[in-house]
PDB file of C-alpha atoms in Angstrom:
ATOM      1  CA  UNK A 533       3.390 -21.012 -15.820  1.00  0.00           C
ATOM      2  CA  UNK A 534       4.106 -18.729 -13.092  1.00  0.00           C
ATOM      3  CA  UNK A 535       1.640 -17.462 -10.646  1.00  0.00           C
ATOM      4  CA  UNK A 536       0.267 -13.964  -9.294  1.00  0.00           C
ATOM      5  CA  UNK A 537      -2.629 -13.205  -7.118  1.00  0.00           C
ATOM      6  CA  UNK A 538      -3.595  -9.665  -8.110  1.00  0.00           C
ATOM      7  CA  UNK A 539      -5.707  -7.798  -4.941  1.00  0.00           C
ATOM      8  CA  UNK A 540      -7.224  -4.754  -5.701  1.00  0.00           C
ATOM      9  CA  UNK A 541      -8.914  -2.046  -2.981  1.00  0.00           C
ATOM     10  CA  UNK A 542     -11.910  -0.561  -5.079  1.00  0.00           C
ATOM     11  CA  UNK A 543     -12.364   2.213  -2.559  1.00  0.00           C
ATOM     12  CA  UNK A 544      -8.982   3.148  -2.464  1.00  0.00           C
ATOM     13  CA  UNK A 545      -7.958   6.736  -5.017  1.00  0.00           C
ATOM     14  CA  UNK A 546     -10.441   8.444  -7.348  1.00  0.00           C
ATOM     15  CA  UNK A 547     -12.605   6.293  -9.336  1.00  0.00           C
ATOM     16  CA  UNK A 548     -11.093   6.972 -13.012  1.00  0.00           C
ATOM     17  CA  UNK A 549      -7.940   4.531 -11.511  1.00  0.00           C
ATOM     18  CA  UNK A 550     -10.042   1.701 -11.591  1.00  0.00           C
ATOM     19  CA  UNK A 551     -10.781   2.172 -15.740  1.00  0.00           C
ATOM     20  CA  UNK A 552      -6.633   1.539 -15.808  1.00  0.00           C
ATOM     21  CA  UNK A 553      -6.922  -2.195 -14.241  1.00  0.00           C
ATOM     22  CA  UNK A 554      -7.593  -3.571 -17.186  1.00  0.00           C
ATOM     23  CA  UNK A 555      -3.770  -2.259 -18.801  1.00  0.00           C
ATOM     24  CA  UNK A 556      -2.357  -4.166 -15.256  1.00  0.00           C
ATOM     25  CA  UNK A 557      -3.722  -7.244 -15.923  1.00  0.00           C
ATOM     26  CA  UNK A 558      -3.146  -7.102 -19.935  1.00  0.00           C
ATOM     27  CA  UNK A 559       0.575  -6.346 -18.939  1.00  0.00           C
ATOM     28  CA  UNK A 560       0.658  -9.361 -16.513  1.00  0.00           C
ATOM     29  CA  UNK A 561      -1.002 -11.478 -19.529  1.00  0.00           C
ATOM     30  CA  UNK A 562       1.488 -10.796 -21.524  1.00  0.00           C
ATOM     31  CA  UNK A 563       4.252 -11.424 -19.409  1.00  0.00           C
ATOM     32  CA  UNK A 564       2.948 -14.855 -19.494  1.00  0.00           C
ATOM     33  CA  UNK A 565       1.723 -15.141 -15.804  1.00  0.00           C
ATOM     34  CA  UNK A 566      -1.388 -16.761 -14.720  1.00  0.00           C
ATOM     35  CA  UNK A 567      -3.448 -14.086 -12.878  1.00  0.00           C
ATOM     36  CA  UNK A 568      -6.267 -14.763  -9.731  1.00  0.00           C
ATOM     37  CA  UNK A 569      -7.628 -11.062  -9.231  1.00  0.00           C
ATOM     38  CA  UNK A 570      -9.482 -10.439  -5.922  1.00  0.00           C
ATOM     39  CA  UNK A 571     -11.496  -7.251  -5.112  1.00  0.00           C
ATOM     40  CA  UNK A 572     -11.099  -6.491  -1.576  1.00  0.00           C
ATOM     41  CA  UNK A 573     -14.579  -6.036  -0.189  1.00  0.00           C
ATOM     42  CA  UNK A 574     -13.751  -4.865   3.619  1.00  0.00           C
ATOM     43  CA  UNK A 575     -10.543  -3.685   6.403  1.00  0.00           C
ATOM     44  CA  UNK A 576      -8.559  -6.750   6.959  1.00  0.00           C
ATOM     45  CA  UNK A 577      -9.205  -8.703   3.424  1.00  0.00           C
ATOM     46  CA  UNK A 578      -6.047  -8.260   1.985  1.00  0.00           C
ATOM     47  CA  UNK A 579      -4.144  -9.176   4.903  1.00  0.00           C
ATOM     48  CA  UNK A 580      -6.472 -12.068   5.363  1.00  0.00           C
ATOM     49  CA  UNK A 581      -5.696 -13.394   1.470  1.00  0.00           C
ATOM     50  CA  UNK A 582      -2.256 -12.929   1.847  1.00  0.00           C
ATOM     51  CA  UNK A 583      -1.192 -14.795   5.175  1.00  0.00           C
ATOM     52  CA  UNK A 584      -3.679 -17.587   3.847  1.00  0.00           C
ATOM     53  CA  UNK A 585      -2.897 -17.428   0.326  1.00  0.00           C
ATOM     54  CA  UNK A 586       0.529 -15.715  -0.374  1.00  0.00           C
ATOM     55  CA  UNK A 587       2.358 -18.634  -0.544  1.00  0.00           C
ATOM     56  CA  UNK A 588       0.686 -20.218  -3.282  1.00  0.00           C
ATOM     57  CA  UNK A 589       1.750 -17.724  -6.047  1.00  0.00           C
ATOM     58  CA  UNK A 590       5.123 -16.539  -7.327  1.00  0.00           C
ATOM     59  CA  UNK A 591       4.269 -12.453  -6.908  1.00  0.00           C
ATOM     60  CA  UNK A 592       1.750 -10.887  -5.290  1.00  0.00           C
ATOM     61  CA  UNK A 593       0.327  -6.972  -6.326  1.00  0.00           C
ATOM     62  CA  UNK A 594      -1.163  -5.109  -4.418  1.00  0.00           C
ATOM     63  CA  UNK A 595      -3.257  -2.287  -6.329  1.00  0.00           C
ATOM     64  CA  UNK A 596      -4.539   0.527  -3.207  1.00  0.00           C
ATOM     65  CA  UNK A 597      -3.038   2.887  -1.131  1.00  0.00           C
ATOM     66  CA  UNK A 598      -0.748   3.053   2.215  1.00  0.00           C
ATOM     67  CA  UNK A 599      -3.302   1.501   4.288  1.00  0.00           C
ATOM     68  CA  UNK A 600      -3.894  -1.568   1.473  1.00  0.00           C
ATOM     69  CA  UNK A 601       0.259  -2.378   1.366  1.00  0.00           C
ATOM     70  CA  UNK A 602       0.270  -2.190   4.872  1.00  0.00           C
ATOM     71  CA  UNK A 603      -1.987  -5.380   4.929  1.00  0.00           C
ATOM     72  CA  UNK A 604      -0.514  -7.237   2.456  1.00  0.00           C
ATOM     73  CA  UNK A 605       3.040  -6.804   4.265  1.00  0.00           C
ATOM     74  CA  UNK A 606       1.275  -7.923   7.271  1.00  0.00           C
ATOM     75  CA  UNK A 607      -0.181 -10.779   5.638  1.00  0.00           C
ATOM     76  CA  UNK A 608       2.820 -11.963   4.295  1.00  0.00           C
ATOM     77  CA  UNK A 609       5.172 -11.692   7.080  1.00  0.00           C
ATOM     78  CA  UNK A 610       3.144 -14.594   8.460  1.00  0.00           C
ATOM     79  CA  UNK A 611       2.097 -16.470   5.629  1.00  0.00           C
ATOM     80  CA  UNK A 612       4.762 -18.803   6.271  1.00  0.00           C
ATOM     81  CA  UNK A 613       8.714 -19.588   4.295  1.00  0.00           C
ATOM     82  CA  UNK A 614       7.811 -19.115   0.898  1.00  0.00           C
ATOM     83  CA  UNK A 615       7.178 -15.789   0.882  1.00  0.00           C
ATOM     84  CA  UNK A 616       6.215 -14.447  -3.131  1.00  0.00           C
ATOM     85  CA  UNK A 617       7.738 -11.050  -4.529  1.00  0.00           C
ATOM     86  CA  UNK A 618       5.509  -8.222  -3.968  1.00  0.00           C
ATOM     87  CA  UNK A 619       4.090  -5.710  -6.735  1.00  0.00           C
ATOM     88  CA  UNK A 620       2.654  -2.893  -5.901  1.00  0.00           C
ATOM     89  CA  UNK A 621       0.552  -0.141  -7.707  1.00  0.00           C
ATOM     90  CA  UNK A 622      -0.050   2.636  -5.926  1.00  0.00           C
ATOM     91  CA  UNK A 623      -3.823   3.974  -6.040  1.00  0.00           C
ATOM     92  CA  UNK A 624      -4.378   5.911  -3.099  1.00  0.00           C
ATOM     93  CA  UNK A 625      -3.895   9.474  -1.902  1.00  0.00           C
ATOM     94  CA  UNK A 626      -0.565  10.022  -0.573  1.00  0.00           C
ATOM     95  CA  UNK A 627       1.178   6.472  -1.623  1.00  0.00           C
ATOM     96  CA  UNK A 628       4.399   7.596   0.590  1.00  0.00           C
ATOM     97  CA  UNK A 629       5.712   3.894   0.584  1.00  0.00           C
ATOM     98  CA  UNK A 630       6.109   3.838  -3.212  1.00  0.00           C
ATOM     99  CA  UNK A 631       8.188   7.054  -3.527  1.00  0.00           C
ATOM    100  CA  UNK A 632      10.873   4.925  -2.192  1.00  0.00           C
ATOM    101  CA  UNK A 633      10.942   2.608  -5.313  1.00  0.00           C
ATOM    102  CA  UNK A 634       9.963   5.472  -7.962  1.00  0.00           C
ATOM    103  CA  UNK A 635       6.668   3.192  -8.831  1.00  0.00           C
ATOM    104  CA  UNK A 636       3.866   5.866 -10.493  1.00  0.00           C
ATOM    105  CA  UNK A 637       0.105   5.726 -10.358  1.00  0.00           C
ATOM    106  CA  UNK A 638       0.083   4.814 -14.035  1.00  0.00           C
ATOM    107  CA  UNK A 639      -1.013   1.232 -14.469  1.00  0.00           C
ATOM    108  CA  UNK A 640       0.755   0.655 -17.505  1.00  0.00           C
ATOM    109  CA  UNK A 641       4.451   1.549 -16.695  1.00  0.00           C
ATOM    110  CA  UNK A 642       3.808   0.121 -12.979  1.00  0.00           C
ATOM    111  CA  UNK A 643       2.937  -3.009 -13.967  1.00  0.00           C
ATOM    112  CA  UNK A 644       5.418  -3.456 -16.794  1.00  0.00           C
ATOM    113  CA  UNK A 645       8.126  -2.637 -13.981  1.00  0.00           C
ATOM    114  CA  UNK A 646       6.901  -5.723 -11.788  1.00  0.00           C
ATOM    115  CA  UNK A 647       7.096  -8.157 -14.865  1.00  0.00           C
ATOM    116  CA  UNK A 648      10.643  -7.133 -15.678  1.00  0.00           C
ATOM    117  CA  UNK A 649      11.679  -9.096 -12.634  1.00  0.00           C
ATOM    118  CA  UNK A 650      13.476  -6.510 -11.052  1.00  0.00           C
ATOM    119  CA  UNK A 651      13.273  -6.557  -7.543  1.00  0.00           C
ATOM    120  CA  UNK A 652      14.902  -4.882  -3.955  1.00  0.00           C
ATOM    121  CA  UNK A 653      14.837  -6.678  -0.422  1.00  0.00           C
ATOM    122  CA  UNK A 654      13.249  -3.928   1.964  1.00  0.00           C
ATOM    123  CA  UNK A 655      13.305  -3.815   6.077  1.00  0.00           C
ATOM    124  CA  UNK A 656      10.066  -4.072   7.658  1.00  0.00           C
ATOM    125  CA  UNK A 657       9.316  -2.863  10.908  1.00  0.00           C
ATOM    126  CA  UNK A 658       7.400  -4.242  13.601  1.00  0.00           C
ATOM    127  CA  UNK A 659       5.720  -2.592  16.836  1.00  0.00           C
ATOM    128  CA  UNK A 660       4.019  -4.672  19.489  1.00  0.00           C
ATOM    129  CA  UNK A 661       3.744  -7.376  17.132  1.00  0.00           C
ATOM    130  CA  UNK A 662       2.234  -5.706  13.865  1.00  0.00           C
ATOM    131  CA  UNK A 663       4.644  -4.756  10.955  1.00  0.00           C
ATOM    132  CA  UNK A 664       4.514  -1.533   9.259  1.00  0.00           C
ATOM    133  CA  UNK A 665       6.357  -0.330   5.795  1.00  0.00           C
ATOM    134  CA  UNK A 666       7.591   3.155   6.470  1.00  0.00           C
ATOM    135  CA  UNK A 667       6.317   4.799   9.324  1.00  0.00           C
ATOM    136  CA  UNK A 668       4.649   4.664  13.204  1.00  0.00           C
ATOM    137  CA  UNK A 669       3.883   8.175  14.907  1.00  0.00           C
ATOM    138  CA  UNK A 670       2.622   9.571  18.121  1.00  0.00           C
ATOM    139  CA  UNK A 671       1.531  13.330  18.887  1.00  0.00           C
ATOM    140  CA  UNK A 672       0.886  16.390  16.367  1.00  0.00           C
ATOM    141  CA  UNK A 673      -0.785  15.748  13.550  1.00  0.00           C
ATOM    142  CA  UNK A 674      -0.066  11.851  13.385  1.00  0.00           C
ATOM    143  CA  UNK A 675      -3.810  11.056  13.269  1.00  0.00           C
ATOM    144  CA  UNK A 676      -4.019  13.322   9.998  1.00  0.00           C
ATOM    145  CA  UNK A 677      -3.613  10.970   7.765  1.00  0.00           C
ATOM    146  CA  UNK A 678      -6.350   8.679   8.583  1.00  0.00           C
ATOM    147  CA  UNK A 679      -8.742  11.504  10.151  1.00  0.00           C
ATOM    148  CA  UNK A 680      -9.177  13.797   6.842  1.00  0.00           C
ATOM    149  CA  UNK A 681     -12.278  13.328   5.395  1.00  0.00           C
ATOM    150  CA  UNK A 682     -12.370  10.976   2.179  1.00  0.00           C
ATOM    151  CA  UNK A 683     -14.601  13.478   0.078  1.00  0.00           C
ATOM    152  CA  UNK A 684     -12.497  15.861   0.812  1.00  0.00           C
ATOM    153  CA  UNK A 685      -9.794  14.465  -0.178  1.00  0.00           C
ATOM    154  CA  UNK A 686     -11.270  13.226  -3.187  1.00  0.00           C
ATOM    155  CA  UNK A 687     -12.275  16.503  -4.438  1.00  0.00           C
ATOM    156  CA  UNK A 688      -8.967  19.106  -3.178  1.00  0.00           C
ATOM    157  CA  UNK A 689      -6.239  16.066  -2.750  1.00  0.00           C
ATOM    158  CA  UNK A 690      -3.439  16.821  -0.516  1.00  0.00           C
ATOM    159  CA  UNK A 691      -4.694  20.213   0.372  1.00  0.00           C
ATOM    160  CA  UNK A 692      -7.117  18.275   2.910  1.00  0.00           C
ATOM    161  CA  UNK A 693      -4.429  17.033   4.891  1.00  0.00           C
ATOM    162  CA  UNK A 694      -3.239  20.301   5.862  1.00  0.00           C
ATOM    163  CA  UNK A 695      -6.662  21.899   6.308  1.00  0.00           C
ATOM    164  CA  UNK A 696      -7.149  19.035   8.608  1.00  0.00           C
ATOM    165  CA  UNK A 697      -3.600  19.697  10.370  1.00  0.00           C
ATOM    166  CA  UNK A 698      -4.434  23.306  11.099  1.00  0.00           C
ATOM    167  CA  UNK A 699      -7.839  22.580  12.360  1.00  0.00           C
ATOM    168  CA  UNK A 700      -5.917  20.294  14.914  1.00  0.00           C
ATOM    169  CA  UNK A 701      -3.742  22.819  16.093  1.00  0.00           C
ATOM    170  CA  UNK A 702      -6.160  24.167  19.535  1.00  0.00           C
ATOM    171  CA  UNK A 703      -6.073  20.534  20.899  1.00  0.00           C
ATOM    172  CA  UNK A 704      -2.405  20.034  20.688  1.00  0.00           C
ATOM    173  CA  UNK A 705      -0.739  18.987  24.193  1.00  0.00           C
ATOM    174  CA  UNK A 706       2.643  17.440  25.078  1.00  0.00           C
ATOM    175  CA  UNK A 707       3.691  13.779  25.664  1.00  0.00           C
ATOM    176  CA  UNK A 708       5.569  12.939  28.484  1.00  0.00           C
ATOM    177  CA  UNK A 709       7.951  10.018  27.282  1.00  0.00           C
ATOM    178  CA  UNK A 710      11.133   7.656  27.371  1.00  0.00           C
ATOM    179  CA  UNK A 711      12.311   6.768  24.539  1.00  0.00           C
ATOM    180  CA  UNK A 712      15.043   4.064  24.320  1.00  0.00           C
ATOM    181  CA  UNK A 713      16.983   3.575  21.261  1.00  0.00           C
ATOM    182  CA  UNK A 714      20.477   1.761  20.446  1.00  0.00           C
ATOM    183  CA  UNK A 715      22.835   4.241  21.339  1.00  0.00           C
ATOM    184  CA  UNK A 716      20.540   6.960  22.628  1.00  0.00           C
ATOM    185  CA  UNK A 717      18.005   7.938  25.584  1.00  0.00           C
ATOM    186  CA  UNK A 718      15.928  10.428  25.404  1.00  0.00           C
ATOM    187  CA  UNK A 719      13.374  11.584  28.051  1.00  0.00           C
ATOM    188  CA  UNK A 720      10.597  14.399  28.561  1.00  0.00           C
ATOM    189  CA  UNK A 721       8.263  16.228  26.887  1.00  0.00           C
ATOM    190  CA  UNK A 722       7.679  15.727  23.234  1.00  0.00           C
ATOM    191  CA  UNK A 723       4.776  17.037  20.628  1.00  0.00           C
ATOM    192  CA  UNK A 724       5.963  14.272  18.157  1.00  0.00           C
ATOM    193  CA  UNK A 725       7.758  11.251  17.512  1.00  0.00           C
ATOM    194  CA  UNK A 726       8.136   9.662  13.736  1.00  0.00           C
ATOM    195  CA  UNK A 727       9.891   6.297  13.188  1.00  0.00           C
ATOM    196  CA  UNK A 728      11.032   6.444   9.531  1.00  0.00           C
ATOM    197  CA  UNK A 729      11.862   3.433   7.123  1.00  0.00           C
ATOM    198  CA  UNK A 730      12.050   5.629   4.079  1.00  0.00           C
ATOM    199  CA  UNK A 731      12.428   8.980   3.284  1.00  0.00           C
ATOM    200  CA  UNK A 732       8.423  10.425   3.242  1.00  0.00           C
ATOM    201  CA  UNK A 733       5.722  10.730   5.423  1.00  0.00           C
ATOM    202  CA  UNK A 734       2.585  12.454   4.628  1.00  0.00           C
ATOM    203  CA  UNK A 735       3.500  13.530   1.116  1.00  0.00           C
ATOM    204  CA  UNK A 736       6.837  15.350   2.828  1.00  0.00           C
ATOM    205  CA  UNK A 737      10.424  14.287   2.391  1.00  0.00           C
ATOM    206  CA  UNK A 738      11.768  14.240   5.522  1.00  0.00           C
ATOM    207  CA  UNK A 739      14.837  11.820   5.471  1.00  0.00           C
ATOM    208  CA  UNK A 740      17.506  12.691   2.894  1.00  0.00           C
ATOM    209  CA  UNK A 741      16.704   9.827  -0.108  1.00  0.00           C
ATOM    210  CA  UNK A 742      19.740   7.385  -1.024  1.00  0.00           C
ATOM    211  CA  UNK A 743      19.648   3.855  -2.541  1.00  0.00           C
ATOM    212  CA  UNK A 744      20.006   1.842   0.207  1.00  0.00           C
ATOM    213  CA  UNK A 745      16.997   3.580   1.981  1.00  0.00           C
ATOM    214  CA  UNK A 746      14.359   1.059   2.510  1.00  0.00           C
ATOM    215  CA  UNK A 747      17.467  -1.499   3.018  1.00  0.00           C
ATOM    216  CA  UNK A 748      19.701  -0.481   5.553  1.00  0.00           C
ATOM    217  CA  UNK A 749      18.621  -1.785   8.944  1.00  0.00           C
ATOM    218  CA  UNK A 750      17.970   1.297  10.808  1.00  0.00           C
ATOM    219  CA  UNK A 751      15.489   3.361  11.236  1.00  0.00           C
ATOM    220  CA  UNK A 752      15.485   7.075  11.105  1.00  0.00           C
ATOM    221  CA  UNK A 753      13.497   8.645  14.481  1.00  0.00           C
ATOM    222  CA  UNK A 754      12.751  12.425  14.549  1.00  0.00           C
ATOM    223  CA  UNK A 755      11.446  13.892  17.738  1.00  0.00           C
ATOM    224  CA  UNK A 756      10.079  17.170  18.261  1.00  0.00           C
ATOM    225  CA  UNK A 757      10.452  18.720  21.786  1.00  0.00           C
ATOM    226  CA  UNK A 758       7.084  20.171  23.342  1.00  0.00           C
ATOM    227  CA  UNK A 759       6.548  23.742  22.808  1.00  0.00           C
ATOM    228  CA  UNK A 760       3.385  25.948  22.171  1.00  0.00           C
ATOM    229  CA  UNK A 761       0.947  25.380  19.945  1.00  0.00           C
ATOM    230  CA  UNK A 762       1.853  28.143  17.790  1.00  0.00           C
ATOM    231  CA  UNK A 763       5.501  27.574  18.182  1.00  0.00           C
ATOM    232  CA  UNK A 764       4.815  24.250  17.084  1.00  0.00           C
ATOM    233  CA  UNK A 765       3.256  25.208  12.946  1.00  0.00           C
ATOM    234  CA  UNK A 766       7.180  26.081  12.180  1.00  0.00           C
ATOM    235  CA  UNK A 767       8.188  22.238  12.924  1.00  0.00           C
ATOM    236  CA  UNK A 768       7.328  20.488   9.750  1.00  0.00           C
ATOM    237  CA  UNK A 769       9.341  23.191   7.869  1.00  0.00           C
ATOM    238  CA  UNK A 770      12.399  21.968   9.929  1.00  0.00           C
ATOM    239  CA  UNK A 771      11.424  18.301   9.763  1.00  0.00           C
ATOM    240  CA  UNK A 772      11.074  18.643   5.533  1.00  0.00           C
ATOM    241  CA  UNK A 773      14.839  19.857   6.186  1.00  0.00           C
ATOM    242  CA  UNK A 774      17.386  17.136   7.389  1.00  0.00           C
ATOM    243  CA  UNK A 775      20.254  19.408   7.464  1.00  0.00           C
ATOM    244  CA  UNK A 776      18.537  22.141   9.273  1.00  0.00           C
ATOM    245  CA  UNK A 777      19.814  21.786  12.909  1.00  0.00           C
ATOM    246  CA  UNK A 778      17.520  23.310  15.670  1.00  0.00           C
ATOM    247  CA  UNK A 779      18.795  21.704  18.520  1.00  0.00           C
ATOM    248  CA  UNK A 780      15.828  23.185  20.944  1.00  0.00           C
ATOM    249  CA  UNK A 781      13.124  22.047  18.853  1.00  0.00           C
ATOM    250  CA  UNK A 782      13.877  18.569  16.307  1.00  0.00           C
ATOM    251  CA  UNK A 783      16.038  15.837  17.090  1.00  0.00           C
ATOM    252  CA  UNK A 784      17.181  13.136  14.563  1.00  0.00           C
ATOM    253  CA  UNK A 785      18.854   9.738  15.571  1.00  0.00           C
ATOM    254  CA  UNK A 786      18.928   6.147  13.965  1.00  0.00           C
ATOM    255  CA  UNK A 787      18.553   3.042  16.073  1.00  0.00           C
ATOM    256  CA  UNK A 788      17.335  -0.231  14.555  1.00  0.00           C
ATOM    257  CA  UNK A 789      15.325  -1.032  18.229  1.00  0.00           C
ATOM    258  CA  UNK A 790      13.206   1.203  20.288  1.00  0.00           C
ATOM    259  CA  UNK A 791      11.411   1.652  23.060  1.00  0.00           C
ATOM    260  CA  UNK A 792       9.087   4.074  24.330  1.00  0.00           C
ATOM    261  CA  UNK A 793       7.421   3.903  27.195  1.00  0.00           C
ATOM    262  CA  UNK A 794       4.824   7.389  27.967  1.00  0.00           C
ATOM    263  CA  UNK A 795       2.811   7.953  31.186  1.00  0.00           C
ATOM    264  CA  UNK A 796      -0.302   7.870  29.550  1.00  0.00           C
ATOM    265  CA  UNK A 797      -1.732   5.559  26.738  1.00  0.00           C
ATOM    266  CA  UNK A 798      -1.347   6.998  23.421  1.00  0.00           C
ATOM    267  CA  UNK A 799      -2.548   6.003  19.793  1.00  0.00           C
ATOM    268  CA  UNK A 800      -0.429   5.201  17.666  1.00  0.00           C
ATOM    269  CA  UNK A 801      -0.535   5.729  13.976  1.00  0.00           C
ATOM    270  CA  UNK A 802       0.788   2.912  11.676  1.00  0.00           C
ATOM    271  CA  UNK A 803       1.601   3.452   8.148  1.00  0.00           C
ATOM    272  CA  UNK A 804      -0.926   6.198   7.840  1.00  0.00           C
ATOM    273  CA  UNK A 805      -3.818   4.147   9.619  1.00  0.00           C
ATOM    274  CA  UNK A 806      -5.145   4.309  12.958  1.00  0.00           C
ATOM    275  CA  UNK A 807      -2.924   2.196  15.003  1.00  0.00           C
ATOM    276  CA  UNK A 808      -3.679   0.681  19.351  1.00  0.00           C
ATOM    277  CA  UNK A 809      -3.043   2.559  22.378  1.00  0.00           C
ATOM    278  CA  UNK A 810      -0.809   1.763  24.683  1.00  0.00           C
ATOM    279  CA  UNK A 811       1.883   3.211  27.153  1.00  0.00           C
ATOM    280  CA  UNK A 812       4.824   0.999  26.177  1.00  0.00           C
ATOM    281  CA  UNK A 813       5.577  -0.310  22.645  1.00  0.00           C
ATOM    282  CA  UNK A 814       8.549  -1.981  21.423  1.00  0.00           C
ATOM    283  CA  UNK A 815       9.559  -1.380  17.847  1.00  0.00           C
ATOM    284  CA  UNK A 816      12.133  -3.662  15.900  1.00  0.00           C
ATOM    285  CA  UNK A 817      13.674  -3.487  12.300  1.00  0.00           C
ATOM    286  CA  UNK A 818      13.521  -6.352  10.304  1.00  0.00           C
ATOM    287  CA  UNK A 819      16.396  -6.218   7.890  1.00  0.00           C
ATOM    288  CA  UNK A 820      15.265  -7.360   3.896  1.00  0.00           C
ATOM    289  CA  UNK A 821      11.978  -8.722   5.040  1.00  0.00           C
ATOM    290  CA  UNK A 822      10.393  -8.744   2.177  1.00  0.00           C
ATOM    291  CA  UNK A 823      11.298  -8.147  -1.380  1.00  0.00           C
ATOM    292  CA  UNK A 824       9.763  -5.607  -3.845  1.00  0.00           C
ATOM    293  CA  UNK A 825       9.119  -5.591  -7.412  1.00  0.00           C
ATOM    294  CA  UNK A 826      10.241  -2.137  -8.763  1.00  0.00           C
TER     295      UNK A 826
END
């Protein structure tokens, strides 16, 4: 009998998600697996139960959000050669990382899709040695994500993130940087960078979606030149729009290494979560990584 470790994030989503568990793991039944469920119970358990545990089991799902996938993809990347096939059900706010594979918030069809066996190898990136799904930021608005209130978003969903954006808007400044990619250099002032592996970020598609996405070896960088606060609102409308050119304002490349080195230490955001600060961080794409049960 086959074997899946199912780790669930109680705090992650509204509270009527975790009433659906029970069609998961009467879905997994009948597939005929064996099923270990574990409640995550702090930051850092399902990372920890994957590196230590992953191994031991055929699949491994992952019921939570961006932050929750981002540990178990972490955990797993070290957890040694037998890596298991990841599941995932998506149960938090945004869930940008399943859009790639079509996977729902709906228990029942989710979980039916991971026992059908079908599966995709996926790149993983990795920056200053911790791996990340589908995206690392610095500047405008990257802390977002992690800095809107949970209540808030609890009660008015997305609609918090961009209360939260605008509220940010006074204390933007620009980032001095050098960023080195495989064909490409660029270097001064920027107001964002976003390394893509995927097509959305923050609930917006901004990387035109084809099959081979999440599989191609590349990432997709978009940098945003410094200009004034105000000046600045109209960039996610030409971000959401990869074949809007504005060569004075967004820039687009693909490069499957990067550097970027800034004069000051920034923070980092990581998959939606709060990532370190530093001046320097090297970022590296890790061809089919991992694979995914979709």
């Amino acid at each position: 009998m086959k074997k899946l470790l199912f780790i669930i994030n109680p705090n992650s989503g509204k509270k009527d998600s975790k009433n659906r568990l029970i069609d998961a793991l009467n879905e997994f039944s009948k597939a005929g697996y064996e099923v270990s469920v574990y409640c995550t119970q702090k930051s850092g358990d399902c990372l920890n139960k994957c590196r230590e545990h992953g191994s031991e089991y055929d699949i491994v799902v992952v019921s939570g959000g961006d932050g929750t996938i981002n540990e178990a993809t972490n955990g797993l990347m070290i957890c040694g050669e037998k890596k298991p096939l990841l599941g995932y059900i998506p149960a938090g706010t945004m869930n940008d990382f399943s859009w790639n594979f079509n996977l729902t918030k709906s228990f029942k069809k989710t979980s039916k899709k991971i026992t059908s066996g079908r599966y995709s190898p996926f790149d993983v990136g990795i920056i200053n040695g911790r791996y990340f799904n589908y995206v690392a930021g610095i500047g405008a608005f990257c802390n977002v994500s992690y800095g809107t209130n949970r209540e808030l978003k609890e009660n008015i969903g997305d609609a918090a993130y961009l209360l939260t954006a605008l509220a940010e808007v006074p204390n933007l400044h620009p980032i001095q940087a050098k960023i080195t990619m495989d064909n490409d250099v660029f270097d001064g002032n920027i107001a964002m960078m976003l390394i893509i592996n995927g097509y959305r970020v923050s609930g917006i598609g901004m990387v035109e979606k084809n099959e081979n996405i999440m599989n191609d070896g590349v990432f997709d960088i978009i940098v945003v030149e410094w200009k004034d606060p105000i000046g600045l609102i109209s960039s996610p409308i030409l971000m959401m729009h990869p074949e809007w050119n504005d060569d004075s304002v967004v820039k687009r490349y693909q490069s499957s290494r990067i550097v970027v080195e800034t004069t000051v230490f920034i923070e980092w955001t990581i998959d939606g979560e709060k990532g370190d600060k530093t001046h320097r961080a090297e970022i590296k794409n890790i061809p089919s990584a991992l694979r995914i049960l979709y």
